[in-house]
């Protein structure tokens, strides 16, 4: 059974810091991994999609890496800003399951 | 930019009542999903739908739940007899190809069962 874990559960940093959010999954047979952002009481905004054959994807100040064999992904946020404050969710799509399986998220607070 | 829309944004209902949550997926997408998130918990899968039939459902998706694509644009989730524990945020998602393409999520419907 696929399980997704995110560490840390919460993170508070001063503005300008570079930071790393971690995601691990138990079954390496995945098709892709997505990182999402969720603001309080709101929907999910897709940030990055990494295919199983890829090692990383970049979008602006965000960079996500994937090490499928070890069951890990990281989301790197450069030069954090208060507007980055949100919960970041990692989700994997496994072929045998036909669905996204989510981690519990990392709640990020960036203070001025 | 195309987006998934959901209505209503909020719904309050009495236990035992039927509710229908509506979604309009992105127009050229073929795969549709419902997920839910109970307050403070993980986003969890309910059901996936492709080619006018359910392709997978979770153990949560029991006989009280049903999905339908009544026309070429809408995708609905029906809960026949709501329970207190059905209170959650319900998200609709769609994808052009689930194994290689992003799943796009709607803004959600917050359901409160009293």
XYZ file of N, CA and C in Angstrom:
678
model
N 0.851 -1.180 0.000
C 0.000 0.000 0.000
C 0.899 1.246 0.000
N 0.650 2.151 -0.921
C 1.454 3.369 -1.034
C 1.158 4.324 0.103
N 2.214 4.797 0.758
C 2.052 5.813 1.797
C 3.031 6.945 1.527
N 2.565 8.158 1.762
C 3.362 9.356 1.500
C 3.529 10.124 2.808
N 4.781 10.464 3.102
C 5.098 11.162 4.344
C 5.823 12.456 4.022
N 5.465 13.515 4.715
C 6.136 14.794 4.501
C 6.755 15.296 5.802
N 7.985 15.748 5.662
C 8.729 16.274 6.797
C 9.385 17.586 6.384
N 9.356 18.663 7.237
C 8.678 18.681 8.535
C 7.186 18.932 8.383
N 6.453 18.772 9.462
C 5.013 19.064 9.417
C 4.769 20.558 9.368
N 5.661 21.326 9.995
C 5.528 22.784 9.998
C 6.907 23.404 9.998
N 6.975 24.599 9.432
C 8.246 25.277 9.286
C 7.990 26.780 9.336
N 8.784 27.480 10.133
C 8.663 28.930 10.214
C 10.045 29.527 9.958
N 10.132 30.396 8.962
C 11.427 30.940 8.566
C 11.314 32.439 8.335
N 12.422 33.143 8.448
C 12.406 34.572 8.097
C 12.477 34.737 6.589
N 11.927 35.829 6.133
C 11.934 36.141 4.711
C 13.357 36.095 4.149
N 13.493 35.575 2.937
C 14.783 35.547 2.268
C 15.518 34.229 2.368
N 15.091 33.375 3.286
C 15.782 32.086 3.443
C 15.446 31.132 2.305
N 16.439 30.294 1.983
C 16.204 29.175 1.070
C 15.777 27.984 1.924
N 14.801 27.223 1.447
C 14.346 26.130 2.297
C 14.016 24.899 1.475
N 13.987 23.771 2.171
C 13.764 22.471 1.547
C 12.642 21.744 2.272
N 11.665 21.314 1.497
C 10.586 20.486 2.027
C 10.773 19.070 1.509
N 10.536 18.102 2.368
C 10.804 16.710 2.031
C 9.539 15.871 1.903
N 9.586 14.942 0.986
C 8.479 14.025 0.748
C 9.076 12.638 0.517
N 8.509 11.628 1.154
C 8.957 10.259 0.899
C 7.749 9.370 0.635
N 7.948 8.339 -0.170
C 6.873 7.412 -0.506
C 7.387 5.986 -0.443
N 6.496 5.063 -0.119
C 6.933 3.699 0.200
C 7.055 2.794 -1.013
N 6.286 3.061 -2.057
C 6.313 2.214 -3.257
C 6.913 3.020 -4.395
N 8.067 2.602 -4.887
C 8.781 3.382 -5.901
C 8.180 3.254 -7.304
N 7.184 2.392 -7.465
C 6.549 2.214 -8.782
C 5.524 3.311 -9.026
N 6.009 4.517 -9.272
C 5.109 5.642 -9.501
C 5.225 6.113 -10.943
N 4.161 6.752 -11.433
C 4.209 7.374 -12.749
C 4.694 8.813 -12.660
N 4.197 9.505 -11.632
C 4.618 10.882 -11.474
C 4.398 11.330 -10.045
N 4.937 12.493 -9.738
C 4.783 13.101 -8.423
C 4.442 14.561 -8.638
N 3.464 15.045 -7.902
C 3.070 16.456 -8.003
C 3.257 17.143 -6.665
N 3.674 18.398 -6.728
C 3.671 19.271 -5.567
C 2.554 20.294 -5.742
N 1.805 20.493 -4.662
C 0.697 21.433 -4.653
C 0.892 22.449 -3.542
N 0.227 23.567 -3.718
C 0.143 24.571 -2.662
C -1.324 24.686 -2.256
N -1.579 24.778 -0.948
C -2.938 24.968 -0.460
C -2.949 26.117 0.541
N -3.709 27.152 0.227
C -3.915 28.245 1.163
C -5.077 27.882 2.085
N -5.134 28.431 3.297
C -6.153 28.023 4.278
C -7.571 28.089 3.717
N -8.292 26.998 3.818
C -9.675 26.946 3.372
C -9.864 26.993 1.873
N -8.788 26.832 1.134
C -8.857 26.956 -0.323
C -8.541 25.638 -1.029
N -8.582 25.703 -2.363
C -8.276 24.530 -3.170
C -6.795 24.288 -3.312
N -6.462 23.348 -4.190
C -5.076 22.935 -4.411
C -4.574 23.547 -5.715
N -3.450 24.201 -5.646
C -2.826 24.768 -6.832
C -1.613 23.917 -7.181
N -1.598 23.375 -8.391
C -0.467 22.563 -8.812
C 0.753 23.450 -9.040
N 1.869 23.050 -8.456
C 3.112 23.806 -8.588
C 4.042 23.165 -9.616
N 4.286 21.885 -9.442
C 5.228 21.184 -10.303
C 4.790 19.732 -10.458
N 5.013 19.195 -11.635
C 4.793 17.775 -11.911
C 6.119 17.187 -12.356
N 6.547 16.103 -11.716
C 7.765 15.417 -12.148
C 7.379 14.023 -12.617
N 7.717 13.714 -13.850
C 7.490 12.363 -14.357
C 8.494 11.409 -13.721
N 8.166 10.134 -13.715
C 9.038 9.152 -13.061
C 10.410 9.064 -13.731
N 10.473 9.438 -14.999
C 11.739 9.375 -15.730
C 12.595 10.624 -15.534
N 12.043 11.633 -14.863
C 12.761 12.890 -14.678
C 13.417 12.937 -13.306
N 14.449 13.797 -13.208
C 15.133 13.968 -11.935
C 14.705 15.251 -11.242
N 14.353 16.265 -12.052
C 13.928 17.511 -11.424
C 13.109 18.353 -12.385
N 12.390 19.303 -11.782
C 11.618 20.287 -12.525
C 11.758 21.625 -11.813
N 11.764 22.694 -12.624
C 11.922 24.025 -12.056
C 10.819 24.929 -12.557
N 10.363 25.801 -11.650
C 9.413 26.843 -12.028
C 9.704 28.049 -11.158
N 10.296 29.067 -11.764
C 10.617 30.267 -11.003
C 11.552 29.971 -9.848
N 11.115 30.312 -8.633
C 11.946 30.079 -7.446
C 11.793 28.668 -6.882
N 11.011 27.843 -7.540
C 10.767 26.485 -7.059
C 11.546 25.483 -7.889
N 12.119 24.510 -7.176
C 12.788 23.408 -7.846
C 12.428 22.135 -7.112
N 11.906 21.171 -7.846
C 11.561 19.887 -7.239
C 12.445 18.807 -7.825
N 12.935 17.938 -6.968
C 13.751 16.812 -7.416
C 13.059 15.512 -7.068
N 13.412 14.472 -7.791
C 12.820 13.154 -7.553
C 13.910 12.096 -7.617
N 13.973 11.278 -6.567
C 14.828 10.094 -6.562
C 13.903 8.899 -6.367
N 13.462 8.341 -7.484
C 12.427 7.311 -7.427
C 12.914 6.062 -6.696
N 14.155 5.711 -6.929
C 14.656 4.460 -6.345
C 14.680 4.501 -4.826
N 14.926 5.690 -4.272
C 14.947 5.798 -2.808
C 13.612 6.280 -2.263
N 12.666 6.568 -3.146
C 11.336 6.991 -2.711
C 11.319 8.364 -2.076
N 12.035 9.327 -2.688
C 12.118 10.652 -2.099
C 11.981 11.755 -3.134
N 11.383 12.850 -2.674
C 11.336 14.067 -3.469
C 11.565 15.245 -2.532
N 12.171 16.288 -3.060
C 12.332 17.516 -2.288
C 11.814 18.692 -3.099
N 11.257 19.643 -2.402
C 10.849 20.904 -3.006
C 11.726 21.992 -2.398
N 12.474 22.633 -3.255
C 13.385 23.697 -2.832
C 12.743 25.035 -3.190
N 12.639 25.915 -2.199
C 12.104 27.251 -2.425
C 13.225 28.242 -2.170
N 13.576 28.992 -3.190
C 14.658 29.965 -3.068
C 14.111 31.324 -2.641
N 14.892 32.010 -1.825
C 14.577 33.391 -1.429
C 13.116 33.521 -1.007
N 12.737 32.827 0.041
C 11.331 32.764 0.457
C 10.766 34.163 0.762
N 9.459 34.271 0.495
C 8.738 35.530 0.694
C 7.509 35.268 1.549
N 6.985 36.291 2.236
C 5.765 36.073 3.046
C 4.607 35.486 2.233
N 4.527 35.824 0.958
C 3.483 35.286 0.093
C 3.612 33.796 -0.165
N 4.736 33.198 0.203
C 4.915 31.754 0.065
C 4.262 30.998 1.216
N 3.794 31.705 2.218
C 3.175 31.059 3.375
C 1.923 30.307 2.939
N 1.918 29.014 3.191
C 0.829 28.124 2.768
C 1.197 26.719 3.227
N 0.318 25.779 2.932
C 0.648 24.365 3.138
C 1.052 23.767 1.798
N 2.149 23.040 1.794
C 2.661 22.418 0.579
C 2.431 20.915 0.662
N 1.753 20.406 -0.350
C 1.385 18.988 -0.389
C 2.132 18.276 -1.498
N 2.552 17.076 -1.175
C 3.193 16.188 -2.130
C 2.203 15.055 -2.420
N 2.097 14.644 -3.675
C 1.189 13.549 -4.027
C 1.811 12.712 -5.125
N 1.652 11.398 -5.020
C 2.198 10.495 -6.031
C 1.070 9.814 -6.789
N 1.301 9.599 -8.071
C 0.365 8.852 -8.904
C 1.014 7.520 -9.229
N 0.410 6.468 -8.699
C 0.949 5.131 -8.919
C 0.060 4.393 -9.904
N 0.667 3.741 -10.859
C -0.091 3.096 -11.919
C -1.113 2.100 -11.418
N -0.773 1.394 -10.380
C -1.708 0.386 -9.908
C -2.892 0.955 -9.158
N -2.873 2.248 -8.883
C -3.904 2.813 -8.021
C -4.808 3.817 -8.734
N -4.367 4.346 -9.882
C -5.197 5.266 -10.666
C -5.715 6.434 -9.840
N -4.878 6.959 -8.970
C -5.299 8.085 -8.140
C -4.044 8.731 -7.562
N -4.210 9.953 -7.108
C -3.142 10.611 -6.363
C -3.257 10.239 -4.894
N -2.108 9.928 -4.304
C -2.048 9.652 -2.878
C -1.240 10.766 -2.245
N -1.854 11.429 -1.278
C -1.284 12.651 -0.719
C -0.562 12.420 0.599
N 0.450 13.264 0.823
C 1.024 13.393 2.148
C 0.192 14.374 2.959
N 0.547 14.496 4.224
C -0.217 15.370 5.127
C 0.167 16.841 4.964
N 1.274 17.100 4.283
C 1.644 18.478 4.001
C 2.653 19.056 4.968
N 3.321 20.103 4.503
C 4.186 20.924 5.348
C 3.592 22.323 5.387
N 3.290 22.777 6.596
C 2.718 24.122 6.772
C 3.857 25.109 6.920
N 3.990 26.007 5.946
C 5.103 26.951 5.901
C 4.634 28.352 6.276
N 5.375 28.967 7.168
C 5.134 30.375 7.507
C 6.426 31.144 7.257
N 6.358 32.149 6.409
C 7.512 33.010 6.135
C 7.203 34.383 6.717
N 7.981 34.795 7.695
C 7.688 36.061 8.361
C 8.655 37.144 7.909
N 8.132 38.383 7.824
C 8.959 39.505 7.323
C 10.105 39.820 8.273
N -6.628 30.976 -18.727
C -6.185 29.599 -18.562
C -7.374 28.747 -18.114
N -7.561 27.580 -18.718
C -8.688 26.724 -18.335
C -8.600 26.340 -16.870
N -9.755 26.184 -16.240
C -9.761 25.788 -14.842
C -10.967 24.907 -14.552
N -10.851 24.161 -13.470
C -11.943 23.333 -12.981
C -12.804 24.204 -12.071
N -14.103 24.175 -12.277
C -15.004 24.948 -11.424
C -15.920 24.009 -10.647
N -16.327 24.463 -9.468
C -17.203 23.655 -8.620
C -18.299 24.535 -8.024
N -19.488 23.951 -7.932
C -20.593 24.630 -7.266
C -21.361 23.639 -6.405
N -21.936 24.073 -5.271
C -21.725 25.385 -4.681
C -20.367 25.456 -3.990
N -19.988 26.623 -3.518
C -18.735 26.730 -2.769
C -18.926 26.237 -1.331
N -20.128 26.453 -0.799
C -20.470 25.995 0.543
C -21.861 25.370 0.505
N -22.047 24.316 1.287
C -23.371 23.723 1.415
C -23.541 23.233 2.849
N -24.670 23.624 3.425
C -25.048 23.144 4.754
C -26.299 22.292 4.593
N -26.293 21.109 5.177
C -27.429 20.218 5.033
C -27.701 19.496 6.342
N -28.880 18.954 6.458
C -29.240 18.172 7.628
C -28.871 16.711 7.381
N -28.467 16.059 8.453
C -28.148 14.629 8.376
C -29.316 13.870 7.743
N -28.976 12.976 6.816
C -30.001 12.176 6.154
C -30.469 12.758 4.830
N -30.121 13.998 4.569
C -30.524 14.622 3.315
C -29.564 14.236 2.191
N -30.059 14.360 0.986
C -29.243 14.117 -0.203
C -28.586 15.424 -0.654
N -27.345 15.326 -1.073
C -26.672 16.492 -1.649
C -26.030 16.102 -2.978
N -25.979 17.063 -3.868
C -25.292 16.883 -5.149
C -24.267 17.991 -5.291
N -23.032 17.579 -5.465
C -21.946 18.522 -5.676
C -21.597 18.505 -7.160
N -21.426 19.705 -7.703
C -21.238 19.810 -9.150
C -19.854 20.316 -9.506
N -19.383 19.836 -10.639
C -18.042 20.171 -11.109
C -18.106 20.318 -12.624
N -17.359 21.287 -13.146
C -17.149 21.380 -14.583
C -15.655 21.209 -14.813
N -15.237 20.039 -15.297
C -13.814 19.806 -15.547
C -13.313 20.633 -16.720
N -12.014 20.635 -16.913
C -11.427 21.299 -18.072
C -11.896 20.574 -19.334
N -12.229 21.341 -20.369
C -13.047 20.820 -21.459
C -12.424 19.664 -22.242
N -11.141 19.616 -22.432
C -10.562 18.530 -23.233
C -10.020 17.393 -22.374
N -10.331 17.404 -21.085
C -9.867 16.344 -20.195
C -10.811 15.159 -20.235
N -10.244 13.979 -19.996
C -11.010 12.742 -20.104
C -11.125 11.985 -18.788
N -10.281 12.345 -17.819
C -10.241 11.628 -16.554
C -10.714 12.575 -15.458
N -11.597 12.071 -14.627
C -12.207 12.919 -13.610
C -12.140 12.224 -12.253
N -12.024 13.050 -11.219
C -11.806 12.518 -9.877
C -12.577 13.330 -8.848
N -12.917 12.675 -7.764
C -13.355 13.354 -6.556
C -12.432 12.940 -5.414
N -12.035 13.952 -4.650
C -11.260 13.770 -3.438
C -11.978 14.521 -2.338
N -11.633 14.195 -1.086
C -12.174 14.992 -0.008
C -11.094 15.217 1.044
N -11.312 16.267 1.827
C -10.366 16.584 2.894
C -11.169 16.977 4.123
N -11.178 16.091 5.103
C -11.766 16.414 6.396
C -10.834 17.402 7.082
N -11.415 18.346 7.799
C -10.648 19.427 8.412
C -9.456 18.887 9.209
N -8.266 19.361 8.840
C -7.063 18.973 9.565
C -6.466 17.646 9.133
N -7.072 17.004 8.126
C -6.578 15.695 7.700
C -6.056 15.736 6.262
N -5.526 14.607 5.817
C -4.988 14.515 4.464
C -6.090 14.598 3.427
N -5.711 15.012 2.233
C -6.595 14.883 1.080
C -6.678 13.397 0.738
N -7.893 12.885 0.608
C -8.049 11.447 0.332
C -8.918 11.220 -0.897
N -8.535 10.218 -1.635
C -9.201 9.851 -2.881
C -10.561 9.236 -2.616
N -11.542 9.603 -3.433
C -12.855 8.955 -3.370
C -13.092 8.055 -4.587
N -12.979 8.644 -5.798
C -13.374 7.919 -6.987
C -12.714 8.522 -8.223
N -12.432 7.666 -9.188
C -11.962 8.137 -10.497
C -12.944 7.652 -11.562
N -13.029 8.399 -12.635
C -14.091 8.186 -13.633
C -13.507 8.425 -15.009
N -13.717 7.450 -15.890
C -13.188 7.573 -17.252
C -14.104 6.835 -18.193
N -14.360 7.418 -19.339
C -15.164 6.756 -20.370
C -16.531 6.362 -19.819
N -17.091 7.282 -19.044
C -18.446 7.119 -18.503
C -18.611 5.979 -17.513
N -17.517 5.589 -16.893
C -17.665 4.611 -15.827
C -16.597 4.814 -14.762
N -16.881 4.289 -13.577
C -15.939 4.365 -12.486
C -14.758 3.449 -12.784
N -13.530 4.002 -12.704
C -12.355 3.164 -12.924
C -11.755 2.690 -11.610
N -11.939 3.460 -10.561
C -11.508 3.003 -9.245
C -12.263 3.785 -8.181
N -12.494 3.136 -7.042
C -13.115 3.835 -5.928
C -12.471 3.372 -4.630
N -12.490 4.252 -3.634
C -11.916 3.904 -2.342
C -12.980 3.249 -1.463
N -12.526 2.770 -0.312
C -13.472 2.131 0.621
C -14.441 3.148 1.216
N -14.090 4.430 1.134
C -15.013 5.474 1.598
C -16.231 5.544 0.685
N -16.015 5.316 -0.578
C -17.047 5.474 -1.619
C -17.982 4.277 -1.571
N -18.903 4.300 -0.597
C -19.829 3.182 -0.459
C -21.123 3.458 -1.231
N -22.152 2.683 -0.949
C -23.398 2.771 -1.716
C -24.111 4.113 -1.553
N -23.704 4.891 -0.573
C -24.314 6.204 -0.386
C -23.807 7.234 -1.387
N -22.705 6.899 -2.052
C -22.094 7.822 -2.996
C -22.355 7.358 -4.429
N -22.498 8.314 -5.321
C -22.552 7.985 -6.745
C -21.995 9.161 -7.539
N -21.522 8.861 -8.731
C -21.025 9.915 -9.615
C -21.702 9.765 -10.968
N -21.741 10.885 -11.665
C -22.423 10.896 -12.948
C -21.844 12.008 -13.800
N -21.841 11.730 -15.100
C -21.507 12.786 -16.050
C -22.760 12.952 -16.913
N -23.679 13.783 -16.456
C -25.003 13.847 -17.085
C -25.004 14.451 -18.488
N -23.977 15.247 -18.789
C -23.890 15.834 -20.125
C -22.417 15.951 -20.470
N -22.087 16.676 -21.515
C -20.692 16.728 -21.932
C -19.800 17.592 -21.100
N -20.365 18.302 -20.102
C -19.516 19.228 -19.373
C -19.529 19.016 -17.866
N -20.619 18.555 -17.292
C -20.707 18.455 -15.846
C -20.301 17.080 -15.337
N -19.803 17.076 -14.090
C -19.449 15.840 -13.399
C -19.937 16.013 -11.977
N -20.809 15.122 -11.523
C -21.439 15.326 -10.225
C -21.114 14.205 -9.245
N -21.123 14.581 -7.976
C -21.004 13.626 -6.876
C -22.280 13.738 -6.058
N -22.969 12.624 -5.871
C -24.182 12.605 -5.069
C -23.934 11.812 -3.808
N -24.366 12.377 -2.690
C -24.386 11.643 -1.435
C -25.853 11.481 -1.063
N -26.326 10.245 -1.007
C -27.774 9.994 -0.881
C -28.317 10.357 0.483
N -27.651 9.950 1.517
C -28.141 10.180 2.874
C -26.943 10.605 3.714
N -26.781 11.904 3.856
C -25.551 12.413 4.468
C -25.450 12.059 5.950
N -24.190 11.856 6.368
C -23.887 11.596 7.775
C -23.028 12.746 8.299
N -22.961 12.850 9.618
C -22.134 13.907 10.202
C -20.695 13.816 9.699
N -20.212 12.582 9.568
C -18.815 12.375 9.170
C -18.539 12.663 7.697
N -19.578 13.004 6.941
C -19.369 13.431 5.549
C -18.962 14.895 5.463
N -18.996 15.597 6.572
C -18.578 17.003 6.584
C -17.109 17.089 6.203
N -16.829 17.825 5.144
C -15.470 17.891 4.597
C -15.463 18.885 3.450
N -14.263 19.135 2.943
C -14.109 19.874 1.693
C -14.002 18.826 0.586
N -14.811 18.965 -0.436
C -14.802 18.014 -1.550
C -14.191 18.692 -2.774
N -13.184 18.044 -3.322
C -12.481 18.580 -4.483
C -12.745 17.699 -5.703
N -13.005 18.349 -6.801
C -13.073 17.702 -8.102
C -11.747 17.961 -8.812
N -11.287 16.994 -9.581
C -10.055 17.176 -10.350
C -10.240 16.552 -11.718
N -9.452 17.039 -12.681
C -9.489 16.436 -14.006
C -8.093 16.405 -14.596
N -7.918 15.533 -15.555
C -6.615 15.340 -16.172
C -6.800 14.869 -17.607
N -5.855 15.276 -18.472
C -5.892 14.786 -19.848
C -5.388 13.350 -19.915
N -4.386 13.061 -19.100
C -3.815 11.724 -19.063
C -3.178 11.566 -17.697
N -3.706 10.718 -16.858
C -3.290 10.728 -15.452
C -1.853 10.315 -15.224
N -1.310 9.494 -16.100
C 0.042 9.019 -15.842
C 1.099 10.020 -16.264
N 0.731 10.959 -17.112
C 1.748 11.873 -17.621
C 1.372 13.345 -17.521
N 0.170 13.635 -17.110
C -0.270 15.020 -17.083
C -0.730 15.418 -15.692
N -0.640 16.717 -15.457
C -1.058 17.285 -14.180
C -2.539 17.041 -13.929
N -2.886 16.729 -12.683
C -4.281 16.758 -12.272
C -4.578 18.172 -11.783
N -5.615 18.758 -12.349
C -6.010 20.113 -11.967
C -7.213 20.030 -11.042
N -7.123 20.761 -9.944
C -8.149 20.704 -8.918
C -9.038 21.950 -8.952
N -10.304 21.740 -8.646
C -11.217 22.846 -8.464
C -11.041 23.470 -7.087
N -11.767 24.554 -6.825
C -11.629 25.265 -5.552
C -12.286 24.567 -4.374
N -13.100 23.561 -4.646
C -13.706 22.793 -3.574
C -15.103 23.247 -3.202
N -15.858 22.306 -2.627
C -17.148 22.592 -1.997
C -17.021 22.200 -0.539
N -17.275 23.158 0.332
C -17.230 22.854 1.765
C -18.616 22.386 2.184
N -18.716 21.125 2.575
C -19.985 20.528 2.994
C -20.024 20.402 4.505
N -21.089 20.930 5.090
C -21.293 20.813 6.532
C -22.608 20.088 6.772
N -22.530 18.959 7.455
C -23.715 18.167 7.770
C -24.047 18.357 9.248
N -25.262 18.825 9.512
C -25.682 19.100 10.898
C -26.603 18.016 11.440
